[in-house]
Structure formats: structure tokens, C-alpha cells
Coordinates of C-alpha atoms and ligand atoms in Angstrom, one line a residue:
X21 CA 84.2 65.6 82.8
X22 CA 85.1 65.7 78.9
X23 CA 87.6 62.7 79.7
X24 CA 84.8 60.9 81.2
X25 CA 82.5 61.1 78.4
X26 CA 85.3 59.8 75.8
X27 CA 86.1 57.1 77.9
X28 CA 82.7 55.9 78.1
X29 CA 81.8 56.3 74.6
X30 CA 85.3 54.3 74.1
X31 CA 83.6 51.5 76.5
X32 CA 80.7 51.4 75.0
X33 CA 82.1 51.1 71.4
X34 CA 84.2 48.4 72.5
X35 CA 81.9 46.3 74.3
X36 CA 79.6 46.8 71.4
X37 CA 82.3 45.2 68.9
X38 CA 82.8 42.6 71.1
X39 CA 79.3 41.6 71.2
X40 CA 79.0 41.5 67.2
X41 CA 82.0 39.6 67.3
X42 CA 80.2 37.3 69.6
X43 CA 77.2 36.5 67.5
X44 CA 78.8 36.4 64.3
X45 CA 78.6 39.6 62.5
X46 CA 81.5 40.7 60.3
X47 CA 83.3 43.5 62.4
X48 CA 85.9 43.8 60.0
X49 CA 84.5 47.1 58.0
X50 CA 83.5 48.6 61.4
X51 CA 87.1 48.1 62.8
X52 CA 88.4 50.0 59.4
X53 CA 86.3 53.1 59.8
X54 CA 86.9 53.3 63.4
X55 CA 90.7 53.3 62.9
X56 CA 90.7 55.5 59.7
X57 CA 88.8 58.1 62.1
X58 CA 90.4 58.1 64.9
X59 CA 94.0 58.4 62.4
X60 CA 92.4 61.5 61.2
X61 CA 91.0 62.9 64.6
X62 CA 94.6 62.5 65.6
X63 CA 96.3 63.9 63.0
X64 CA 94.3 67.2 63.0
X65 CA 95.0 67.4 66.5
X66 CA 91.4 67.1 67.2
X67 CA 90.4 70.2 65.0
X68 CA 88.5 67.8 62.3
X69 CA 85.6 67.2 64.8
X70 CA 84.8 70.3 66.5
X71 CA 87.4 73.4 66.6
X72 CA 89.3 73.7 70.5
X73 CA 87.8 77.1 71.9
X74 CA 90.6 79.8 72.8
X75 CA 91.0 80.0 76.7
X76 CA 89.0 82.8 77.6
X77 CA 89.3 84.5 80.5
X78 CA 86.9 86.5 81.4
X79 CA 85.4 87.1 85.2
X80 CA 84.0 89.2 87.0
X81 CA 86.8 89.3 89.6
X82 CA 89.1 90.0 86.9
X83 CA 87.3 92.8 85.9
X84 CA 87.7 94.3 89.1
X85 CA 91.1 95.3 88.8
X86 CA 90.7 99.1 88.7
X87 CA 93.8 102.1 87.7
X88 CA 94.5 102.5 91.3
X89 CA 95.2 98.9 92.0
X90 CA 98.9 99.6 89.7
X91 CA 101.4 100.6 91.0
X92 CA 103.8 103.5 88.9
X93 CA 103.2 103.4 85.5
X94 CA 101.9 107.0 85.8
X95 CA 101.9 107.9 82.5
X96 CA 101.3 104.7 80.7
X97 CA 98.0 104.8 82.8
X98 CA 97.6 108.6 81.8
X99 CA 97.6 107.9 77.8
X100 CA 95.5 105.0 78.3
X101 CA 93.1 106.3 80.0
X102 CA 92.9 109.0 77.2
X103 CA 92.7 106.5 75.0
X104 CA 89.9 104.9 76.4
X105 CA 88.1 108.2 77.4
X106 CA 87.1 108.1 73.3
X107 CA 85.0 104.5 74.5
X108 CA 83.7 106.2 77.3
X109 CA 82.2 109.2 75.1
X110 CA 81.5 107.1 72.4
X111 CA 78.5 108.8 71.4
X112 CA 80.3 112.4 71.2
X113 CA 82.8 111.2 68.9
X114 CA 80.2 109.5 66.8
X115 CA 78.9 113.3 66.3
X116 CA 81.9 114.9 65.6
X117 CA 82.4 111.8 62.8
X118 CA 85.6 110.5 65.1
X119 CA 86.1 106.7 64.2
X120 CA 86.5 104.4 66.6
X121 CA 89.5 103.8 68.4
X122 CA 90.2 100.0 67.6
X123 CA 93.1 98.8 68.9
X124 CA 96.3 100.0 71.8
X125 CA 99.4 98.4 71.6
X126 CA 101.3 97.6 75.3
X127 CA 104.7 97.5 75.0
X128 CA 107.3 96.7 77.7
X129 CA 109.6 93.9 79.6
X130 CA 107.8 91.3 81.3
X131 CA 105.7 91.3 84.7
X132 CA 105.7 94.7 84.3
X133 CA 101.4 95.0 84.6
X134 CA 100.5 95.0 81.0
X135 CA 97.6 92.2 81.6
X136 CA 96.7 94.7 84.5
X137 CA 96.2 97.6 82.6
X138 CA 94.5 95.7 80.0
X139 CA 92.0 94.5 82.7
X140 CA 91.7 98.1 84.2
X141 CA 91.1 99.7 80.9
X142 CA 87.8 96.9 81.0
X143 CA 86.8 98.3 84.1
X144 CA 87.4 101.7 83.2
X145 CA 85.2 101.5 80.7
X146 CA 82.6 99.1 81.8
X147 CA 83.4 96.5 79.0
X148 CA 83.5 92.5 79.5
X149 CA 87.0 91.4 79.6
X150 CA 88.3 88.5 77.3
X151 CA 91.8 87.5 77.7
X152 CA 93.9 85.1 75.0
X153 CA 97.5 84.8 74.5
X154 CA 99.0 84.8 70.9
X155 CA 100.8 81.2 71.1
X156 CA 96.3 79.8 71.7
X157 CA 95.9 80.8 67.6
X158 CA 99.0 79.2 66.5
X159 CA 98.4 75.9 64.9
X160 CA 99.7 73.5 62.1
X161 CA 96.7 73.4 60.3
X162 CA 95.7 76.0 57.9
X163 CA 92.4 77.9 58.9
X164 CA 92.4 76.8 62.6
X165 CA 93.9 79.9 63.7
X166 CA 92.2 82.1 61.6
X167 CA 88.5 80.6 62.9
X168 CA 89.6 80.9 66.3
X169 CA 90.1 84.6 65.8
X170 CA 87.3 85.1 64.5
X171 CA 85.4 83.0 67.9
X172 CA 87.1 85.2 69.9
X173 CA 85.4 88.2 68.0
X174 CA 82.7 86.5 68.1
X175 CA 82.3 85.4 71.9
X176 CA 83.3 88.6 73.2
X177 CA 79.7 90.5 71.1
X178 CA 78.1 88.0 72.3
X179 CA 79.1 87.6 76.0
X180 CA 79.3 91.7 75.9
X181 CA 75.2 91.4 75.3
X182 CA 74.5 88.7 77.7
X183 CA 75.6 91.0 80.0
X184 CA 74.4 94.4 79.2
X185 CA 77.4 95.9 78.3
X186 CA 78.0 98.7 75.6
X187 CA 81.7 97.1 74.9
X188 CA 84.1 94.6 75.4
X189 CA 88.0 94.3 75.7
X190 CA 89.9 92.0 73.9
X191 CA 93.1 91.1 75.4
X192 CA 95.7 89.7 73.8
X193 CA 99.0 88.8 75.5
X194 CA 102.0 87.9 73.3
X195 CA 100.5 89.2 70.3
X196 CA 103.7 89.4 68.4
X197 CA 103.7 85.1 68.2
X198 CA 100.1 86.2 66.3
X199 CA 101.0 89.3 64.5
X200 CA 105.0 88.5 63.5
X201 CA 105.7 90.0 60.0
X202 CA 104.4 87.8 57.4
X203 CA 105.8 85.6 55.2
X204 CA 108.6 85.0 57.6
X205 CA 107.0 82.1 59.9
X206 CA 107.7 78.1 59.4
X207 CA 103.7 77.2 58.3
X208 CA 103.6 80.7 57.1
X209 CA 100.1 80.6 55.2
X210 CA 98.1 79.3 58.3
X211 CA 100.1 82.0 60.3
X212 CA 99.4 84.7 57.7
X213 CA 96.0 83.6 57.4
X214 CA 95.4 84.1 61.0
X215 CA 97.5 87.3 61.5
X216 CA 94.7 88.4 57.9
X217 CA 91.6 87.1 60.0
X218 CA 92.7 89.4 63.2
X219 CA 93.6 92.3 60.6
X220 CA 89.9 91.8 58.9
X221 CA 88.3 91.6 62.5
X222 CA 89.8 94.9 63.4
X223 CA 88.9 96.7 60.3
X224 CA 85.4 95.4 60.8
X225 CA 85.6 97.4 64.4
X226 CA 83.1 100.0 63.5
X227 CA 81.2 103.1 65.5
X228 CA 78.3 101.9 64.1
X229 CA 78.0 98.7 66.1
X230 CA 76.0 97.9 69.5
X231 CA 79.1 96.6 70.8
X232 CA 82.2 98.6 70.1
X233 CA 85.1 95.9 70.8
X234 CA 88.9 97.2 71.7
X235 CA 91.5 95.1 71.2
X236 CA 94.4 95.5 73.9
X237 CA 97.7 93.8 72.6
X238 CA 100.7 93.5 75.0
X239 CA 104.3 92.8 73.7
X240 CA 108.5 92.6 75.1
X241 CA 108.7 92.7 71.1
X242 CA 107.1 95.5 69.1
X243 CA 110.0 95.2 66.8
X244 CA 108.6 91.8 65.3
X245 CA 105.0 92.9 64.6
X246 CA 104.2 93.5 61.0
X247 CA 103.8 96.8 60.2
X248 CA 100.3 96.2 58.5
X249 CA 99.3 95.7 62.3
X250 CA 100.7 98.9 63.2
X251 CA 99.5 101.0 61.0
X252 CA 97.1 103.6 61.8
X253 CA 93.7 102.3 62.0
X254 CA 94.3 99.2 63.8
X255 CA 96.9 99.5 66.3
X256 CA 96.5 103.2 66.6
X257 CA 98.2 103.6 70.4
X258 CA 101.2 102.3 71.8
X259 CA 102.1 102.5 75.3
X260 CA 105.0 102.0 76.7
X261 CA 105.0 100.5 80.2
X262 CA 109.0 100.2 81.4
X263 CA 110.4 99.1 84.1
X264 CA 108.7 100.9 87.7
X265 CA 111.3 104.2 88.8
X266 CA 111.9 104.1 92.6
X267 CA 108.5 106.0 93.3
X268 CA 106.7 103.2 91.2
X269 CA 108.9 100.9 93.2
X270 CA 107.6 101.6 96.2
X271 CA 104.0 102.7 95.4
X272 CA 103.8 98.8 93.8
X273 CA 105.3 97.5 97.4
X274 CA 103.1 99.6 99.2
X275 CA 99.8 97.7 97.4
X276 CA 100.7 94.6 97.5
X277 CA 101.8 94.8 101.6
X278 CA 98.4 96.4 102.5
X279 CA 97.2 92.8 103.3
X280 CA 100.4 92.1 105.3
X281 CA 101.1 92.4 109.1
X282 CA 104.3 94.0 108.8
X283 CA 106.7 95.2 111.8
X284 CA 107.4 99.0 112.8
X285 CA 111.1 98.6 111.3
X286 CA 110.1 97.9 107.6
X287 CA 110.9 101.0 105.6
X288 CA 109.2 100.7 102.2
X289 CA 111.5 103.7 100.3
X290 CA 114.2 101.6 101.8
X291 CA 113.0 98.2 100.5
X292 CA 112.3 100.0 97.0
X293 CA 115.5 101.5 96.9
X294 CA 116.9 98.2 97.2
X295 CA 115.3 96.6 94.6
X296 CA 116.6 98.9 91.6
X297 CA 115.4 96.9 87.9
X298 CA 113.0 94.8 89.6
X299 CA 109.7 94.8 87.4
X300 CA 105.7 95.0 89.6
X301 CA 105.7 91.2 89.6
X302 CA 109.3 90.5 91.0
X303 CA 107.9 92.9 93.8
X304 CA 105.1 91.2 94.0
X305 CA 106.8 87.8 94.2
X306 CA 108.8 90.2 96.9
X307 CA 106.0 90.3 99.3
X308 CA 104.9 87.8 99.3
X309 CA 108.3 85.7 99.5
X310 CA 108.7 87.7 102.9
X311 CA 105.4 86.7 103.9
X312 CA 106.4 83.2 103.6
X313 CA 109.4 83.7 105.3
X314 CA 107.6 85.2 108.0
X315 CA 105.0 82.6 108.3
X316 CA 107.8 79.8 108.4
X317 CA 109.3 81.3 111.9
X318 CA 105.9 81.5 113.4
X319 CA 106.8 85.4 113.0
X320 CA 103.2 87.2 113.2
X321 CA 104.0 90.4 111.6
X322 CA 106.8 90.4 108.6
X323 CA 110.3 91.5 109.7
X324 CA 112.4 94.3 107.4
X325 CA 115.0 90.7 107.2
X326 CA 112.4 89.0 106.2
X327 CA 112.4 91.1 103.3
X328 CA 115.9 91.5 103.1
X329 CA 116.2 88.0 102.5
X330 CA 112.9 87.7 100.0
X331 CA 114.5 90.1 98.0
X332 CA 117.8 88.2 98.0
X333 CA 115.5 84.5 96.7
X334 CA 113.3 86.6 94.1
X335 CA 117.1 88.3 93.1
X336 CA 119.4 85.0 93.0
X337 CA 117.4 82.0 93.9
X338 CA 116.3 79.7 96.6
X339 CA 119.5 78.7 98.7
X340 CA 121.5 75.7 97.8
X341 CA 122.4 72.8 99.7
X342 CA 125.6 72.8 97.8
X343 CA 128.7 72.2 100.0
X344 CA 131.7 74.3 98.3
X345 CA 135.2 72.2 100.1
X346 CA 137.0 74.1 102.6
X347 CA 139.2 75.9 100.0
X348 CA 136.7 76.3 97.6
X349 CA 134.6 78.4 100.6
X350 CA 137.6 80.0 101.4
X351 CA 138.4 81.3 97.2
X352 CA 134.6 82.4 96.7
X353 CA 134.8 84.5 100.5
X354 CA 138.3 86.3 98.8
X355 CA 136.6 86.6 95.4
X356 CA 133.3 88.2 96.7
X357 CA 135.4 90.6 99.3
X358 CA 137.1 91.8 96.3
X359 CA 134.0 92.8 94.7
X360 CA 132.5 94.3 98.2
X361 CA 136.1 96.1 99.1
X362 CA 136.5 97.6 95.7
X363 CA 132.6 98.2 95.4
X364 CA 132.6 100.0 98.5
X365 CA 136.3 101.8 97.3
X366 CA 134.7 103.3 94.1
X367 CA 131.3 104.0 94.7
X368 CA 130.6 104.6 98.9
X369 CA 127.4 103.1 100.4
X370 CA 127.0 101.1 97.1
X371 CA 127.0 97.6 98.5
X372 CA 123.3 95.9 100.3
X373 CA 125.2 92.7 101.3
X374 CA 127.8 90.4 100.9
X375 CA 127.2 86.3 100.5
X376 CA 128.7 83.2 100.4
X377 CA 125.8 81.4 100.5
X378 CA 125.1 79.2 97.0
X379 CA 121.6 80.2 95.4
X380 CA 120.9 79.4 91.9
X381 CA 123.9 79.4 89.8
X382 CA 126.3 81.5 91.7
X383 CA 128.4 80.4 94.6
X384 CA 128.8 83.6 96.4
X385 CA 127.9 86.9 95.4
X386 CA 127.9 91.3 96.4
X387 CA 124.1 92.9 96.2
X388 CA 124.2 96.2 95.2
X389 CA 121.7 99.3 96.1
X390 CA 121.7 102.5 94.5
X391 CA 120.3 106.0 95.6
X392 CA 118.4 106.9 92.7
X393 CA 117.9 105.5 89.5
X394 CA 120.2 106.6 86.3
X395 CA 119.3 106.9 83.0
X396 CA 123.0 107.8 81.6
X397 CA 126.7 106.2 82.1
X398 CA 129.5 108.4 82.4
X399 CA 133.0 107.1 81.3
X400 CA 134.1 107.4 85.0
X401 CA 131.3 105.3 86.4
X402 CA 131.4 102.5 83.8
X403 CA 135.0 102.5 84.5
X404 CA 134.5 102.3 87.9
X405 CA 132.1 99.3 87.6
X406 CA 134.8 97.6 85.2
X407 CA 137.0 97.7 88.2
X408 CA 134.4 96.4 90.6
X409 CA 133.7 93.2 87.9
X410 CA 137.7 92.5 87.7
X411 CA 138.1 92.8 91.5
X412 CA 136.8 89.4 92.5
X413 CA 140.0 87.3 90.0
X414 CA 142.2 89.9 91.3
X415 CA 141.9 89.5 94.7
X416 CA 141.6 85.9 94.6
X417 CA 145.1 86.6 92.3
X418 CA 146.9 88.7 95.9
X419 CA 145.6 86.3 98.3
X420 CA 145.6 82.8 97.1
X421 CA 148.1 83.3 94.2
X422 CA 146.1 82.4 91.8
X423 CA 142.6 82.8 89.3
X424 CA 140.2 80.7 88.9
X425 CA 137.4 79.8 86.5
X426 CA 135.1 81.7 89.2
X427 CA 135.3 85.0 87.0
X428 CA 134.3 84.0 83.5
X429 CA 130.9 85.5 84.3
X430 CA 132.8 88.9 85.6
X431 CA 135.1 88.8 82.5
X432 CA 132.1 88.5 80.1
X433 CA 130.4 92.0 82.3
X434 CA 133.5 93.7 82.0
X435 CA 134.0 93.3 78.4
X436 CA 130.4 94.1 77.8
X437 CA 130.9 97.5 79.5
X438 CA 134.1 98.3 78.0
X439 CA 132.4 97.6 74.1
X440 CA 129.9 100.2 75.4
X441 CA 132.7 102.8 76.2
X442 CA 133.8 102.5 72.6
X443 CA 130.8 102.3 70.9
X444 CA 129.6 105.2 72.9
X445 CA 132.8 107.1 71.4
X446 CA 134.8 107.4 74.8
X447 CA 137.7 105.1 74.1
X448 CA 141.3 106.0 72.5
X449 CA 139.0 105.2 69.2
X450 CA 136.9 108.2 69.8
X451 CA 133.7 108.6 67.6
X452 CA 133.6 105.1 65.6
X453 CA 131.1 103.7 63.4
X454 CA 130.1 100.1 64.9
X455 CA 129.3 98.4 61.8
X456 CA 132.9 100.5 59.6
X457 CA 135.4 99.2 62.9
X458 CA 137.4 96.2 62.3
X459 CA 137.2 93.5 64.9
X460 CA 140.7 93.1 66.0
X461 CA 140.6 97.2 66.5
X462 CA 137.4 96.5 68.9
X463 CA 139.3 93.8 70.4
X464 CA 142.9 96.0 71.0
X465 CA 140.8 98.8 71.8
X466 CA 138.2 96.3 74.8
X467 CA 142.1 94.9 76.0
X468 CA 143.4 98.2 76.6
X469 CA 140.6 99.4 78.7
X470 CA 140.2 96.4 80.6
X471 CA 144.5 95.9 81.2
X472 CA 144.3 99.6 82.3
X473 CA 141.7 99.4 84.6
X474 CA 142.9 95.7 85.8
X475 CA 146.3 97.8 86.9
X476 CA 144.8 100.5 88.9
X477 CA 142.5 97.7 90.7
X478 CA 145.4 95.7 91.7
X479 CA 147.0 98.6 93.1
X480 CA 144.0 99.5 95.3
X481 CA 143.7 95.7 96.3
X482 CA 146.9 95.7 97.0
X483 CA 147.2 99.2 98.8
X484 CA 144.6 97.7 101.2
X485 CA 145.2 94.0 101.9
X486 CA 145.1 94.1 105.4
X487 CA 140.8 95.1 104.7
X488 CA 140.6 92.4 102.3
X489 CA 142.0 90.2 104.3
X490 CA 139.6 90.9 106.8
X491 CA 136.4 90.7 104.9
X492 CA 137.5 87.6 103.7
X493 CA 137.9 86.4 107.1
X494 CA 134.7 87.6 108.6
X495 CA 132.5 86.9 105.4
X496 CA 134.0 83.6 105.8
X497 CA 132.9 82.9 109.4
X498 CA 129.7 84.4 108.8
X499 CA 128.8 83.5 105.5
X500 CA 126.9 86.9 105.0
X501 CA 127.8 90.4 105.3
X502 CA 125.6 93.3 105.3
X503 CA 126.3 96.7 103.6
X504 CA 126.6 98.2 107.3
X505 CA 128.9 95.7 108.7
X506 CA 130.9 95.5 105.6
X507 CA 131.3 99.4 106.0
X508 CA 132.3 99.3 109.6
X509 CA 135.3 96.7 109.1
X510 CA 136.5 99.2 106.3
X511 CA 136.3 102.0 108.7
X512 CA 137.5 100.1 111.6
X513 CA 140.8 98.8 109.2
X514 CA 141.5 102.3 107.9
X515 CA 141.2 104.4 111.1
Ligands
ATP12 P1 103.9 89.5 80.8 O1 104.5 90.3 79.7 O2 104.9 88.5 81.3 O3 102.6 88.8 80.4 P2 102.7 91.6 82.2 O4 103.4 92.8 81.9 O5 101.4 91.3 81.6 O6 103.7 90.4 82.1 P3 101.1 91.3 84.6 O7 100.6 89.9 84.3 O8 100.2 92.4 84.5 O9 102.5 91.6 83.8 O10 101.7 91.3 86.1 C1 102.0 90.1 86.8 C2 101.8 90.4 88.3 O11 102.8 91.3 88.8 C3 100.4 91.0 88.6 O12 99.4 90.1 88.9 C4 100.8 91.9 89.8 O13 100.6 91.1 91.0 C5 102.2 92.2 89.7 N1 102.4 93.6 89.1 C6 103.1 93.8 87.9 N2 103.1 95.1 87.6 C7 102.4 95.7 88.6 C8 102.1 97.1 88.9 N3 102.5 98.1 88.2 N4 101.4 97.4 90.1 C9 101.0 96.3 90.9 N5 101.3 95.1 90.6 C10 102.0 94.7 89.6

């Protein structure tokens, strides 16, 4: 509609000039100002004429998001709500001279529900709901952000009233781009005057208002805010809201399948056990990929391989139509059985499926599953996942006499793990001080690890080639393995 409007008003202007051209008027000065204006309007971005509104998104839909539509998050939702129990009561803590709480700080890995909160918290407490991400304030131009903080402010009083509410929630998502330490940006005074205008509109928060505002800020980087943000009085809360355990998991699955059809044999603990690190939105995405899945094969409830392979595309990608040659095929099926075999060797039942199938950047790879989540590493087990990371160059080494460039991405894991034995004061080393150890002692200290554990892998390749040998065959010839059938060739081989 807006673009509309410009072009016409561009029409008209130019017919207009053409007319006084006609019937002899000087246009000359008229064509100067225009240009000069329309330099300036460009230059600014726009912002000269009339300041570009922040997003705002505010509906009543939104607003219907309630605590019980999140999945997990148990206690994130317990300390916000205790947070937000002070806006409920706010005219109890007005007697006992409580001030206000003014602003909770979300903190955690993305997709993880931090905009849902935000928007339950709104409903919660009966506020109206304003939502604005951090990059909408950042601008070139000094004093842009800063006014558009202050319209935010501004809109959400006023939209609060329009609508009979006592308060309204101000989200902001990717606060740290807005509230970075100062001083420390490239147009640093615009972004300090806007990170000053949000601090000033907080501190003006007070109980005494008809509209008591929250701010809700979410963040994957509390370490960048500057601590003038943080400290008590604006940013009074943080919450932490992680990655979903395997209860979360499956409570998460469970909401967003209550709209789905789905088939007698789909075992949600399973599926959730499956999909160990996945945040609420890859489950989400989860869903409703096996949905689609299901749709496509004129399926009319959703199969548990439906969701097998949904979790596979949200994991690794849509499938390829990349054509490894013959040999090539033949290298990734002995690399990946060496992950599976050794996976399988080392930590039983470990292994969801086996793949040599391209998707995204990898030409074949080994899902793992886990029986419950862990919090801690002992030496054994990162040792034991060392092993499972070298396994893939190793057997390609036994079978096909040779490496390949295949396990870079396996070389890098290992070595990662194997810097986190020493630092963690379990290598030959013992108790070191990162920063105090020389870097040719980390490096003899990674290489002894890895050549250790590189030795005792070949030897368990090697003590079962005939299994190897015969994954690679199969996985070859079927192009995917599950955890099951990859278990009953092992058992089949070594009875
Ligand atoms: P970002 O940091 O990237 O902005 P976020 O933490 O704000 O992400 P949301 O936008 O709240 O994540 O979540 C995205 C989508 O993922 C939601 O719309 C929802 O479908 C799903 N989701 C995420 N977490 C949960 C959860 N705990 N329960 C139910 N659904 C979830």
C-alpha cells in the first residue's frame, strides 16, 4: 500500500515537471531541491522524514500461549512465574514498599522457548505483549536507536490502555546486539546512546505507574551484556532455560503431536530418547517433518519411520542427489561400519542407525542414541568415544589399504576430546594449568593419547574383520542400517 502511495506521488511529481517544462517555466531550481532531498532521504536511510516504527508484535493469538503449552523447562517456568507473581500482586508489594520488578533476563541456546516463555509470562499476567529483536534498534545514525526505544516504551502504555490492561510485556529477543558492553561497538555513540535510552526507560519503570511495564530480554550471550544492564534494579532475574532433559524431550513431542494422527507403534520416550541435544524447536521441526513425510505417502496416520527418518533430516539434512562412484560408496560403507562396529564394541546398544545415504555435508554417517542423559565424562568413556571417532580411517586403513581425506572431521573430534582429557587433569600431565602449559607439551601430550588409543582400535578392528567386513557389505547393499539389524549381524558373526 505504502509502495503504492510513493509511486504515485513519484507520478504525479513527474508529470507535473514535465508540464512546466512544457509551458515554459524554469524547472531548473525545482529539479535541484528535488535531488538534494531525495540524496538526503537516502542517505539517512529514510529516518530524516519520519522515524521507521520497530516491528511490533503484539496479538492476541500470541498472547495465548499459556505455561502449559512448554514443554520441560520446569524450573525456568517455576522462577518465572515467581517472578511474575510480584506483577500479579502488584498492589501487595506496593504496601510492603517492594519496588517493582523491572526487568528478567532469558538466557539459553537457541529454539530453546525463550520467546514462548516471554509470551506466557504476558498471559500469565494479563499484560499486552510487544515483541522486538535487538538487531530493529541498531542503526548508523546517531539517535535513531535511541527514539525507537523510547517508541517502544511508549506504544506498549499506550496499547496497554487501549486495551484495559494493568501491564504490558516488553520482549526483546537478541538483546545482547542492543545491550553489548559499551564503548566497544563500531558507531559506538549511537549504540551507547541506545543501550543509555533502554537503561533510562527501565529506571523510569516505576510502582507508581497505571501501567507497570516488564521488560523480558532473551539471550545465547549473557556474557556480552554490559554489566550496567545487569545490575540489580534493571535486569534483576536471570533464567536459565537449557537444553530440554529426556522428560522435557518428550513432554515437548508429546505437545506438539497432539494435533497429529499418529500410528499405534510410535513410542514417544523412544523418539525422545533418540533425539538426545535436540532443543523444543528441532523437535518441533521433528513433528512436523514426520508429518510431511507422512502426508507425502498418502499415509493417514504418521508411522514411528516416519519419524525415524524426520529426525534423521532435522539431524543431518535433506538427502542428496549426490552420486559417490562405485569405490567411493564402497570407502564411506567401510568407514561408517567402522564407526558402527566399534560404536557398538565399546558402548552396547549405542548405535540408532547406520547410513550411506549423502545429506548435507556428510557422505555417510552412524546416529547415536543414548539411555539417559550425562552431565559428566569419565576418562574411560571419552576414551572410548576417541576410539569410536578414529574407527572410521582405521577401518578404511584394514580393508582398502589406505586413508582417506574422509576423516578430517573425525580427526578434529578426537583431538577435541583428548584436549579435554588433559585439561580436565586426566592425561600423563596430570593437574595442569591451561593458560601455564606450553603448546608443544599439549600437542605430545593430545599425540600420545590419540596413538594409544588408535593402537587398541586397530586391534579390535582387526580382531573382528570378518563383522566388518560384513557390515560393510550389507550397509553397502542397503544403504542404511538400523541399530537392530546392525546388532544382529554382530551377533550372528560372533556366535
Ligand atoms: P531463539 O533464541 O532462536 O530466538 P527461542 O529460545 O526464543 O529461540 P522459541 O522462539 O521460543 O525459541 O521457540 C521456537 C519454536 O520451537 C516454538 O515456536 C515452538 O514451536 C518450539 N519450542 C521451543 N521450545 C519449546 C518448548 N519448551 N516447548 C514447546 N515448544 C517449544
Amino acid at each position: 500500500m505504502i509502495m503504492k502511495h510513493k509511486e504515485v506521488i513519484i507520478g504525479i511529481g513527474v508529470g507535473l515537471i514535465g508540464y512546466m517544462a512544457i509551458i515554459g517555466i524554469d524547472i531548473l531550481p525545482f529539479v535541484f531541491f528535488i535531488s538534494f532531498a531525495t540524496a538526503l532521504y537516502f542517505i539517512s536511510g529514510g529516518q530524516l522524514i519520519k522515524v521507521k516504527s520497530v516491528s511490533i508484535g503484539e496479538n492476541k493469538k500470541e498472547n495465548s500461549i499459556s505455561f502449559d503449552d512448554i514443554g520441560g523447562q520446569e524450573v525456568a517456568k517455576k522462577e518465572l512465574c515467581e517472578a511474575l507473581d510480584f506483577i500479579r500482586c502488584s498492589d501487595k508489594i506496593k504496601a510492603m514498599g517492594i519496588r517493582p520488578l523491572k526487568g528478567i533476563l532469558l538466557c539459553g541456546p537457541p529454539g530453546t522457548g525463550k520467546t514462548l516463555l516471554a509470551k506466557a509470562a504476558a498471559q500469565y499476567t494479563n499484560s499486552a505483549f510487544f515483541s522486538a529483536s535487538g538487531s530493529e534498534f541498531v542503526e548508523m545514525y546517531v539517535g535513531v536507536g535511541a527514539k525507537r526505544v523510547r517508541q517502544l516504551f511508549n506504544q506498549a502504555r499506550q496499547t496497554a490502555k487501549k486495551l484495559n490492561k494493568r501491564s504490558a510485556v516488553i520482549f526483546i529477543d537478541e538483546i545482547e546486539v542492543l545491550g553489548g558492553k559499551r564503548g566497544q561497538n563500531h558507531s559506538h555513540q549511537e549504540h551507547d546512546q541506545t543501550l543509555n535510552e533502554l537503561l533510562v526507560q527501565m529506571d523510569g519503570i516505576s510502582s507508581d505507574e497505571d501501567i507497570k511495564i516488564l521488560v523480558i530480554g532473551a539471550t545465547n550471550r549473557s556474557d556480552m551484556l554490559d554489566s550496567a544492564l545487569m545490575r540489580p534494579g534493571r535486569f534483576d532475574r536471570v533464567v536459565k532455560v537449557d537444553l530440554p532433559d529426556k522428560k522435557g524431550r518428550a513432554h515437548i513431542l508429546r505437545l506438539h503431536t497432539r494435533n497429529k494422527p499418529l500410528a499405534k507403534d510410535v513410542d514417544i520416550e523412544y523418539i525422545a530418547k533418540d533425539t538426545f541435544g535436540f532443543s523444543g524447536a528441532q523437535l518441533e521441526s521433528v513433528a512436523n517433518e514426520a508429518a510431511i513425510l507422512a502426508m507425502r505417502e498418502n499415509s493417514k496416520v504418521i508411522t514411528s519411520v516416519h519419524f525415524k527418518n524426520a529426525i534423521e533430516k532435522v539431524m543431518m539434512g535433506e538427502k542428496l542427489d549426490r552420486f559417490p562412484s562405485a569405490d567411493e560408496k564402497k570407502r564411506i560403507a567401510v568407514h561408517e561400519s567402522g564407526h558402527a562396529l566399534v560404536g557398538e564394541l565399546i558402548f552396547p546398544n549405542s548405535v540408532a542407525s547406520v547410513n550411506v545415504a549423502s545429506r548435507s555435508n556428510a557422505l555417510g554417517y552412524v546416529r547415536n542414541t543414548q539411555d539417559d542423559d550425562m552431565f559428566l565424562y569419565t576418562l574411560d568413556y571419552l576414551k572410548g568415544k576417541i576410539s569410536v571417532s578414529l574407527a572410521g580411517a582405521i577401518a578404511e586403513d584394514i580393508l582398502l589399504g589406505s586413508r582417506s581425506t574422509g576423516a578430517s572431521s573425525d580427526f578434529q573430534h578426537a583431538s577435541d576430546l583428548a584436549r579435554h582429557i588433559v585439561f580436565s587433569g586426566m592425561s600423563e600431565l596430570g593437574i595442569i594449568s591451561p593458560e601455564e602449559l606450553p603448546k608443544n607439551k599439549l600437542h605430545e601430550a593430545i599425540s600420545s593419547i590419540l596413538s594409544n588409543i588408535e593402537k587398541n582400535t586397530m586391534e579390535m578392528l582387526k580382531n573382528n574383520i570378518d563383522i566388518l567386513k560384513l557390515i560393510a557389505d550389507e550397509l553397502l547393499d542397503k544403504e542404511t542400517l538400523s541399530g537392530d539389524e546392525l546388532r544382529a549381524l554382530i551377533s550372528k558373526k560372533a556366535a
